[in-house]
Every structure is written in structure tokens, then in C-alpha cells.
Amino acid sequence: MSNALTYRPKTGEIPTTPGVYRFRDETGRVLYVGKAKNLRARLANYFAPLPSLHERTRRMVTTAASVEWTVVGTEVEALQLEWTWINEFDPPFNVQFKDDKSYPYLAVTLADEAPRALVTRTEGIKGARYFGPYPKVWAVHETIELMLKAFPIRTCNNANYKRAMQSGKPCFASQIGRCFGPCSHNVSIEDHRARVEQFVSFMGSQDRKLINKLTAEMKDAATEQKYELAGKRRDQVLALTAILEKSAVVLRDNVDIDLFAIEQDELAAAVQLFHVRGGRIRGVRGWMVDKELDVSIGELIDSMMQTAYTGTTIPPREIVLPELPDDAEALELWLAEIAHRKVRLVAAQRGEKAALLATASQNAKQALMLYKTRRSSDFVARSKALEDIQEALGMPAAPLRMECYDVSHLSGTNIVASMVVFEDGLPRKDDYRRFSIPESTDDTDSIYRTLMRRLAYLAPAVDEPVHGEPGAAVASPDETEKKRAKFRYSPNLLIVDGGQPQVAAAARALADSGVTGVQLCGIAKRLEEIWLPDSDYPVILPRNSDALFLIQRIRDEAHRFAITHQRARRKRDISSILGEISGLGPARVKVLLQHFGSVARLKEATEESISEVRGIGPLLAGTIYHHLRA
């Protein structure tokens, strides 16, 4: 493959001004839309030597047949034009947000003669003020129920309202006490609008000043023996207080922010948006993002802003982000045009906002994990994934049984390895195994030794027990035979966590053990590349494909299983060895481990080096030294 792209424009032809560019394929389809503050500098990144490009960027530019650009006046105009073209052309290499549900809103139709409150999933009602989105529709109905006790306003539909106003007979909702509009003949249109304005004001700010005012009016009415009015004010105060209590208090009462959290891997990202009004979380919204190219956090934030604030959602005065994008100033100007006031982007680094961001990030992490789990657990998706893996790796049959191996250690000590098993694309946790590696030179040696132990059970004449943890209970002959039979079940595909060196070590183990008929591959985490033995180039599975998601999930499960075992061993070593020494409490154990890194290194230390540790005197150092060598 040539390192030069035939359609590359001359450097002098590309302007240095802000603009938007489009890559097209041979049929004219738009593959990717991007914006730039300096078009020449930005496009130069795509036309670097092909081997230096990220694999997915290389695939995009080699698929494209032409590039074109449009010059604009400012970064803000570039941002707007980019979003317009993304919506128009739906480019396959741009970030794709997936929102599998429409969220319910509480809307107040301020453009109506007698505004009403309603629950809706439709955005864009002319003249309406929206509140939300709410996570569940019952949450909106509950809010309306409480708010109507404090601000009785109209809830009936337009047809019933017009019929009631023309006939002079209250609508059915009004007759049963569910609607308090002008058709009830208890309030004028002007008085009703005043109630609506109070309703909207409180929903927008949730300011406790209104509660304090109503409380004062209740006390004054009671003093003047106007008990009916005092009772109404009491009910209003209770209703508004209940609304405030139903929202989680996270920040000060005067804080109105939107807070975004992002959790991502190489293929996808989960976005969580917390709407905080009056210091309380009033709504939560989430998206899943399929990333075709390896986009930065800044580019992801650009797309996220455009998705979140296109439609009826008005940005607040402050938006909290994990980090500020390079074009933060342009984004602020664009958001200010939508909100008709200044909007500030901030990166939370410490304090209460950073704590809330950590909570949102945890939600995003769970959403990403759930998305990947559901996708790989779907029967149709699993079947397609196994077929795609078979085709990509050139296997004679689909890999119905796959085993993945990972090695974990702590600075070269406490080396363990994990084996996880997936059958028909689903985990078989009863077949998982753990291996302890006493000594090893590096990860490749650990992989080799682990696989030699495992592959020994695939030989027909083997009659050895399954390797277990030292000190484990001895199983009965029947149980041992069952475990041995499971361990002798040969995998169709053997996966190691790593690139060419790890795959070469695994191939050497297969050759030395004499086991045949097992396909081998490795997955390199940085670019999610699939490496085969004796191959100079990796296999690139399509991004967002079910096949890559399945292999990625197996690798992540092997890593989790190894890490869990390694930490458990370390904790057991600490409690069983150091915990036995008199005069050595938890605080001193912590200091010792921080100094030496592990119990194994502490065992190798001299008595003099132990006594140099803060809080460890010569007498205690001697006790530790002799106990560890007993």
C-alpha cells in the first residue's frame, strides 16, 4: 500500500481559516464531517504517512476518495455547520449517539389563553416551558399531583376546556377536583395565569423563599382566625416541601447546573447527564455512543453538547464537564445563543461538584458495562459474532468454546494467571481456573508456563489432578474426575491478552505440548487489534461489530478474574504472615508494605534495612526478620 493518498490536496490550496470539511467515498457518500479552527493544520493530520495513523483513521482515509471543505467566519459558525451536516448526511465514521427511549417531560403551555400542565414525550410544543427530563413517567405525574395542591392550575385538554367555556358547565376533570382552570368558574383567566407563573417560577428555581412566604401567610391567617385560608396555605407548604424532599439534595440551594460524565473504552462510550436545579438532581439522562474513529474527549464533548441542547432543552448558566475541550470558548458562545444569556463551561476538579461528577461517572461506568453485557448476551448478536470471528480468523468452524488467559502481578511479585471460558458466547464460570506462578521472568514466560499446565490436560494419556490452590480440600475421586473431564474439553479458540510477544509465547506452548486443532489469537488493548501467530499485520475487526465486542468482553473478564485473585492472594499473605508478628499492628504493616512493595520483597530484606523503616525499631526489626525466615 502506498503511503500517499491520490486525492490529497496541495498544502497551499487548503485555507488556514475556520471551516468544516467532509470526506467522501467513490459514490459521493459523506463518510466523515469535522470542524477546524485552522483547516490546513487539521487536515494535515489526516494526510500524515499511513503507518503513523491510528488504524481506524487509516481505514477512513483509505476508504475515502475525496475531501472538500467550506470556510466560515468563526469557530461558532463551524460548530453550527458541522452539526447541521452531521444530521443531514449521517456519516458512518462520526460519533453516533444511541438513546433507546424518549424521556417524559412536564410541560406548561404558556402560549395558551389558560395555560395547562401536562405530561408529554413530545418536544417542540409552541410556547411551552419544559421541565425534566424525568427518568420515569410516574415521577412526572407525582410531581404534578403535589404541585397542584400548591398551585391549582388547569390540566384538562383543549377540547374539554373549549367545550366547558362555551357551555358554561365545568369540564369533567374540574367536577371531580382534578382541574382548576377558568372553566371551573372559581378563578379568572388573569388570576389563573398568575398561578401558572408561580408554578413555573418554582419549578424553574425551587427557591425556598416561596415556602417561607406561604408559611408566614399561614401564621398571619391563623392569628386573624381565618382558619380556612390558613389550612390552604398549610397544604401548599406541605406540598412544596414534599417536592423539595423528593429530590436528592446534592449542592447548595442556589446552584443550577448540568453535569456530564463520560466513561469510554476503545469502541463505545456512555454519557450521563445530571440536571441539577436548586441544588437538587431534577433529572437524569443517558446515551450510549458508538465511536467509529478514535476521537478525543474534546471531540466527544462537542458532539455531546450538540445532542443535549438541540430541541427544547435550554442550557443553564453553568455546565460541569470532566475536562474542557480545546474549543471551549466557541462552545460557550454557541450555547449562549441558544440560552440568550451567558453560559460557562467548567471542569470539576475538587469540592462538591467533583464529588457529584464522581457519582455520575460511576453511573456511566455501569451503563457502559450493561450495554456491552446486553449486546454480547443477545442470541442473534452472539450467533453473528461467532460467525464473524470464524470468518475473520479463518477457522473451519465457529468458536463455540473459547478460553482466554491473562497474567496479573504486583511489581513482578504475587504472579497469578486466569483462565476464563465462554461457550456459545456466554461465560461458563464453573470452568474458570486460576494459576499461581511461583517465579517468572516476564509476562511471556508466565503465559507460556500457564498454557503448558493447561494444555497438558488435552493430551490423551494424562492422569494428573487439576492444579488448585495450595491447602485446598482434597476432592473425592468422582469430583476429581468431573473436574478433570471439564479441563480436558478442548477449546476451539484460545485467546491471550496481549500482542505479538504474548501470542508467540502461546504458540510455543502449543507446539511444545503437541496439541493441535486449536486456533490461537491475541488481543492488543491499545488499538483492539487481533494478532495471529507468525503474522506481521493484525486482523482488524470492524468497530462496533458484535465480534469485537465479544472478544473484548472475554478479555475484560479474564483481566477482572486475574486481578481479583491477585488481590485476594496479597491480602491473604498480609494477614497470614505479618499478622502473626507480635507488636506489628495494621498501621506498621501498611508502612512496611509501602516501603518494600510486597511481602516477598520484605522477606528478602536484611534486618538493618527493615529497621530503617519509619516506626520500626531495631528490636522489632529483628523479630520481623527472624519470623519471616522461621
XYZ file of N, CA and C in Angstrom, residues 447-601:
465
model
N 2.787 -16.580 30.542
C 1.802 -17.122 29.611
C 2.210 -18.531 29.170
N 3.491 -18.689 28.836
C 3.974 -19.996 28.377
C 3.774 -21.062 29.453
N 4.177 -20.751 30.679
C 4.084 -21.734 31.752
C 2.625 -22.057 32.095
N 1.771 -21.043 32.056
C 0.351 -21.274 32.333
C -0.262 -22.196 31.290
N 0.015 -21.925 30.019
C -0.577 -22.731 28.953
C 0.001 -24.143 28.926
N 1.263 -24.307 29.288
C 1.819 -25.662 29.348
C 1.084 -26.492 30.393
N 0.743 -25.879 31.517
C -0.017 -26.588 32.549
C -1.428 -26.910 32.072
N -2.040 -25.953 31.375
C -3.403 -26.198 30.919
C -3.447 -27.197 29.748
N -2.519 -27.061 28.787
C -2.542 -27.898 27.597
C -2.160 -29.336 27.914
N -1.485 -29.549 29.039
C -1.131 -30.920 29.420
C -2.367 -31.788 29.585
N -3.476 -31.190 29.936
C -4.716 -31.942 30.155
C -5.418 -32.308 28.855
N -4.954 -31.759 27.738
C -5.547 -32.115 26.450
C -4.859 -33.318 25.829
N -3.737 -33.775 26.433
C -3.068 -34.975 25.949
C -3.852 -36.201 26.399
N -3.973 -37.222 25.569
C -4.841 -38.365 25.902
C -4.350 -39.208 27.074
N -3.057 -39.206 27.388
C -2.540 -40.119 28.420
C -2.298 -39.438 29.750
N -2.821 -38.256 29.952
C -2.569 -37.523 31.188
C -3.455 -38.054 32.305
N -2.902 -38.232 33.478
C -3.670 -38.684 34.633
C -3.218 -37.920 35.866
N -3.382 -36.584 35.817
C -2.957 -35.718 36.903
C -4.135 -34.894 37.376
N -4.130 -34.510 38.627
C -5.215 -33.664 39.123
C -5.113 -32.264 38.556
N -6.256 -31.581 38.560
C -6.279 -30.193 38.137
C -5.506 -29.358 39.138
N -4.660 -28.463 38.655
C -3.897 -27.605 39.554
C -4.838 -26.740 40.375
N -4.709 -26.743 41.637
C -5.533 -25.921 42.509
C -4.672 -25.114 43.440
N -5.306 -24.390 44.297
C -4.589 -23.567 45.256
C -4.009 -24.438 46.366
N -2.828 -24.107 46.866
C -2.246 -24.867 47.986
C -3.182 -24.834 49.186
N -3.313 -25.980 49.851
C -4.133 -26.033 51.050
C -5.601 -26.278 50.781
N -5.975 -26.460 49.504
C -7.385 -26.687 49.187
C -7.786 -28.082 49.651
N -9.085 -28.235 49.945
C -9.578 -29.529 50.394
C -9.439 -30.565 49.278
N -9.142 -31.816 49.671
C -8.961 -32.885 48.684
C -10.337 -33.347 48.217
N -10.537 -33.347 46.911
C -11.829 -33.730 46.358
C -11.935 -35.252 46.288
N -13.159 -35.737 46.270
C -13.391 -37.166 46.135
C -13.007 -37.610 44.727
N -12.792 -38.924 44.511
C -12.409 -39.398 43.170
C -13.410 -38.998 42.092
N -14.715 -39.072 42.414
C -15.727 -38.697 41.416
C -15.638 -37.218 41.077
N -15.475 -36.369 42.113
C -15.374 -34.929 41.867
C -14.115 -34.603 41.072
N -13.007 -35.288 41.425
C -11.764 -35.060 40.697
C -11.921 -35.439 39.235
N -12.602 -36.547 38.976
C -12.791 -36.987 37.597
C -13.659 -36.004 36.809
N -14.675 -35.417 37.473
C -15.519 -34.433 36.798
C -14.711 -33.196 36.432
N -13.884 -32.713 37.383
C -13.040 -31.550 37.109
C -12.048 -31.858 35.993
N -11.477 -33.060 36.036
C -10.503 -33.448 35.028
C -11.168 -33.491 33.654
N -12.409 -34.003 33.595
C -13.116 -34.090 32.309
C -13.383 -32.705 31.742
N -13.783 -31.755 32.604
C -14.014 -30.384 32.136
C -12.730 -29.764 31.611
N -11.637 -30.029 32.321
C -10.369 -29.424 31.936
C -9.833 -30.041 30.648
N -10.289 -31.239 30.312
C -9.837 -31.884 29.080
C -10.679 -31.488 27.877
N -11.704 -30.671 28.069
C -12.558 -30.233 26.974
C -11.780 -29.199 26.166
N -11.420 -29.538 24.956
C -10.542 -28.681 24.158
C -11.287 -27.453 23.638
N -10.668 -26.271 23.710
C -11.303 -25.072 23.147
C -11.136 -25.022 21.628
N -12.065 -24.340 20.971
C -11.897 -24.056 19.539
C -10.964 -22.881 19.323
N -11.025 -21.929 20.255
C -10.220 -20.717 20.126
C -9.576 -20.398 21.471
N -8.280 -20.169 21.436
C -7.524 -19.812 22.628
C -7.045 -18.367 22.463
N -7.416 -17.511 23.414
C -7.118 -16.078 23.338
C -6.185 -15.699 24.479
N -5.162 -14.901 24.175
C -4.304 -14.362 25.226
C -4.413 -12.839 25.194
N -4.281 -12.250 26.363
C -4.335 -10.791 26.469
C -2.959 -10.235 26.129
N -2.824 -9.640 24.953
C -1.552 -9.079 24.546
C -1.376 -9.118 23.042
N -0.221 -8.642 22.594
C 0.069 -8.565 21.168
C 0.984 -9.677 20.696
N 1.896 -9.349 19.778
C 2.747 -10.349 19.156
C 3.603 -11.145 20.148
N 4.255 -10.512 21.154
C 5.086 -11.311 22.074
C 4.281 -12.353 22.841
N 3.118 -11.991 23.334
C 2.294 -12.938 24.089
C 1.766 -14.059 23.187
N 1.390 -13.698 21.948
C 0.905 -14.714 21.010
C 2.029 -15.684 20.656
N 3.241 -15.176 20.486
C 4.383 -16.042 20.175
C 4.653 -17.018 21.321
N 4.544 -16.532 22.569
C 4.748 -17.420 23.716
C 3.668 -18.497 23.769
N 2.418 -18.122 23.475
C 1.331 -19.095 23.473
C 1.511 -20.112 22.347
N 1.979 -19.661 21.189
C 2.217 -20.569 20.063
C 3.322 -21.570 20.410
N 4.348 -21.104 21.124
C 5.427 -22.003 21.544
C 4.897 -23.070 22.502
N 3.967 -22.663 23.393
C 3.375 -23.638 24.314
C 2.553 -24.680 23.554
N 1.794 -24.236 22.545
C 1.016 -25.184 21.745
C 1.933 -26.168 21.034
N 3.034 -25.641 20.487
C 3.954 -26.511 19.756
C 4.637 -27.498 20.691
N 5.100 -27.034 21.854
C 5.816 -27.903 22.790
C 4.905 -28.945 23.426
N 3.628 -28.608 23.593
C 2.692 -29.560 24.202
C 2.193 -30.589 23.203
N 2.349 -30.318 21.914
C 1.886 -31.238 20.887
C 0.397 -31.180 20.627
N -0.299 -30.194 21.192
C -1.744 -30.062 20.996
C -2.014 -29.408 19.648
N -2.923 -29.962 18.893
C -3.280 -29.411 17.581
C -4.786 -29.178 17.520
N -5.207 -28.490 16.463
C -6.635 -28.264 16.256
C -7.215 -27.127 17.071
N -6.349 -26.302 17.670
C -6.810 -25.158 18.463
C -6.326 -23.876 17.799
N -7.249 -22.990 17.463
C -6.888 -21.698 16.887
C -6.400 -20.769 17.997
N -5.374 -19.980 17.704
C -4.773 -19.090 18.690
C -4.817 -17.651 18.184
N -5.092 -16.707 19.088
C -5.005 -15.289 18.752
C -4.767 -14.486 20.026
N -4.364 -13.249 19.868
C -4.191 -12.334 20.987
C -4.888 -11.023 20.679
N -5.311 -10.321 21.705
C -5.960 -9.026 21.510
C -5.143 -7.966 22.236
N -4.623 -7.016 21.454
C -3.825 -5.915 21.999
C -4.749 -4.792 22.401
N -4.673 -4.360 23.642
C -5.673 -3.444 24.190
C -5.620 -2.061 23.568
N -4.419 -1.566 23.231
C -4.312 -0.161 22.832
C -5.170 0.145 21.612
N -5.118 -0.722 20.605
C -5.883 -0.476 19.385
C -6.941 -1.543 19.148
N -7.120 -2.465 20.092
C -8.080 -3.559 19.937
C -7.801 -4.350 18.665
N -6.530 -4.648 18.435
C -6.124 -5.412 17.258
C -6.055 -6.891 17.608
N -6.396 -7.746 16.646
C -6.338 -9.187 16.833
C -5.088 -9.704 16.122
N -4.190 -10.330 16.894
C -2.931 -10.837 16.340
C -2.984 -12.348 16.235
N -2.519 -12.876 15.096
C -2.416 -14.309 14.869
C -0.939 -14.710 14.894
N -0.634 -15.976 15.155
C 0.775 -16.407 15.167
C 1.440 -16.194 13.804
N 2.703 -15.782 13.833
C 3.510 -15.613 12.613
C 2.872 -14.652 11.623
N 2.191 -13.621 12.131
C 1.559 -12.635 11.255
C 2.199 -11.276 11.491
N 2.548 -10.597 10.404
C 3.166 -9.277 10.516
C 2.137 -8.167 10.681
N 0.893 -8.465 10.336
C -0.154 -7.452 10.411
C -1.338 -7.998 11.207
N -1.989 -7.156 11.985
C -3.120 -7.639 12.792
C -4.391 -7.783 11.966
N -5.315 -8.545 12.505
C -6.667 -8.621 11.945
C -7.480 -7.496 12.583
N -8.099 -6.659 11.768
C -8.889 -5.535 12.276
C -10.368 -5.869 12.121
N -11.010 -6.165 13.224
C -12.455 -6.381 13.196
C -13.157 -5.032 13.133
N -14.261 -4.929 12.406
C -14.965 -3.639 12.306
C -15.343 -3.113 13.685
N -15.125 -1.846 13.872
C -15.533 -1.224 15.121
C -17.034 -1.334 15.268
N -17.465 -1.478 16.521
C -18.884 -1.611 16.858
C -19.478 -2.925 16.376
N -18.621 -3.832 15.883
C -19.126 -5.137 15.472
C -19.353 -5.997 16.708
N -20.316 -6.917 16.594
C -20.588 -7.824 17.705
C -19.403 -8.744 17.973
N -18.640 -9.050 16.924
C -17.472 -9.921 17.103
C -16.434 -9.266 18.007
N -16.118 -8.015 17.738
C -15.118 -7.324 18.558
C -15.630 -7.114 19.979
N -16.926 -6.826 20.131
C -17.496 -6.675 21.464
C -17.356 -7.976 22.267
N -17.581 -9.117 21.612
C -17.498 -10.390 22.316
C -16.069 -10.684 22.737
N -15.102 -10.506 21.847
C -13.699 -10.756 22.194
C -13.248 -9.792 23.285
N -13.685 -8.548 23.173
C -13.328 -7.557 24.188
C -13.885 -7.953 25.555
N -15.102 -8.452 25.581
C -15.703 -8.842 26.849
C -14.969 -10.036 27.469
N -14.545 -11.004 26.642
C -13.801 -12.145 27.158
C -12.481 -11.675 27.768
N -11.784 -10.790 27.051
C -10.517 -10.271 27.554
C -10.708 -9.524 28.878
N -11.749 -8.679 28.951
C -12.007 -7.923 30.181
C -12.357 -8.854 31.345
N -13.088 -9.932 31.058
C -13.444 -10.881 32.108
C -12.206 -11.622 32.621
N -11.297 -11.977 31.722
C -10.050 -12.633 32.143
C -9.211 -11.689 32.996
N -9.173 -10.427 32.608
C -8.411 -9.438 33.381
C -9.027 -9.258 34.767
N -10.347 -9.153 34.832
C -11.022 -8.995 36.123
C -10.762 -10.197 37.022
N -10.853 -11.392 36.462
C -10.676 -12.615 37.247
C -9.249 -12.714 37.782
N -8.255 -12.331 36.976
C -6.861 -12.371 37.414
C -6.591 -11.346 38.504
N -7.093 -10.128 38.313
C -6.882 -9.062 39.295
C -7.510 -9.437 40.633
N -8.729 -9.980 40.596
C -9.413 -10.369 41.826
C -8.610 -11.417 42.591
N -8.079 -12.400 41.866
C -7.293 -13.454 42.517
C -5.987 -12.904 43.071
N -5.335 -12.035 42.317
C -4.063 -11.465 42.760
C -4.235 -10.661 44.038
N -5.300 -9.864 44.099
C -5.555 -9.063 45.291
C -5.901 -9.949 46.490
N -6.649 -11.014 46.244
C -7.008 -11.922 47.336
C -5.767 -12.600 47.897
N -4.852 -13.016 47.030
C -3.611 -13.639 47.489
C -2.774 -12.663 48.306
N -2.709 -11.430 47.819
C -1.914 -10.432 48.532
C -2.493 -10.177 49.925
N -3.832 -10.075 49.980
C -4.474 -9.843 51.276
C -4.245 -11.025 52.207
N -4.298 -12.246 51.660
C -4.089 -13.438 52.470
C -2.654 -13.502 52.982
N -1.705 -13.136 52.117
C -0.307 -13.125 52.536
C -0.084 -12.152 53.693
N -0.685 -10.971 53.566
C -0.511 -9.957 54.603
C -1.085 -10.436 55.932
N -2.310 -10.988 55.887
C -2.977 -11.377 57.132
C -2.327 -12.596 57.762
N -1.853 -13.541 56.940
C -1.331 -14.791 57.485
C 0.117 -14.691 57.947
N 0.903 -13.809 57.351
C 2.326 -13.730 57.690
C 2.596 -12.585 58.652
N 2.311 -11.369 58.223
C 2.624 -10.220 59.061
C 1.714 -10.134 60.282
N 0.476 -10.613 60.146
C -0.462 -10.532 61.253
C -0.071 -11.382 62.444
N 0.845 -12.334 62.234
C 1.260 -13.223 63.322
C 2.353 -12.619 64.190
N 2.945 -11.520 63.772
C 4.093 -10.947 64.479
C 3.608 -10.045 65.613
N 4.030 -10.309 66.802
C 3.637 -9.511 67.956
C 4.229 -8.108 67.854
N 3.394 -7.090 68.139
C 3.836 -5.703 68.099
C 3.745 -5.067 66.733
N 3.256 -5.834 65.749
C 3.136 -5.300 64.389
C 1.655 -5.135 64.064
N 1.135 -3.894 64.270
C -0.265 -3.636 64.018
C -0.528 -3.228 62.576
N -1.810 -2.955 62.239
C -2.177 -2.601 60.855
C -1.423 -1.384 60.318
N -1.181 -0.377 61.174
C -0.504 0.835 60.710
C 0.928 0.527 60.295
N 1.646 -0.267 61.100
C 3.035 -0.598 60.781
C 3.115 -1.560 59.590
N 2.123 -2.454 59.465
C 2.075 -3.337 58.300
C 1.949 -2.510 57.027
N 1.112 -1.492 57.069
C 0.915 -0.628 55.907
C 2.193 0.100 55.530
N 2.904 0.607 56.553
C 4.160 1.319 56.297
C 5.197 0.376 55.690
N 5.284 -0.843 56.209
C 6.243 -1.815 55.685
C 5.966 -2.157 54.221
N 4.699 -2.391 53.905
C 4.347 -2.754 52.528
C 4.555 -1.587 51.573
N 4.283 -0.362 52.041
C 4.541 0.794 51.198
C 6.035 0.935 50.913
N 6.855 0.575 51.900
C 8.306 0.719 51.754
C 8.886 -0.366 50.837
N 8.473 -1.635 51.046
C 9.063 -2.745 50.298
C 8.225 -3.182 49.095
N 6.952 -2.840 49.068
C 6.119 -3.173 47.909
C 5.372 -4.478 48.025
N 5.892 -5.467 48.753
C 5.231 -6.759 48.892
C 5.869 -7.538 50.027
N 5.176 -8.615 50.451
C 5.716 -9.478 51.490
C 6.955 -10.213 50.981
N 6.945 -10.573 49.688
C 8.086 -11.300 49.113
C 9.359 -10.467 49.209
N 9.278 -9.194 48.903
C 10.461 -8.337 48.992
C 10.863 -8.075 50.438
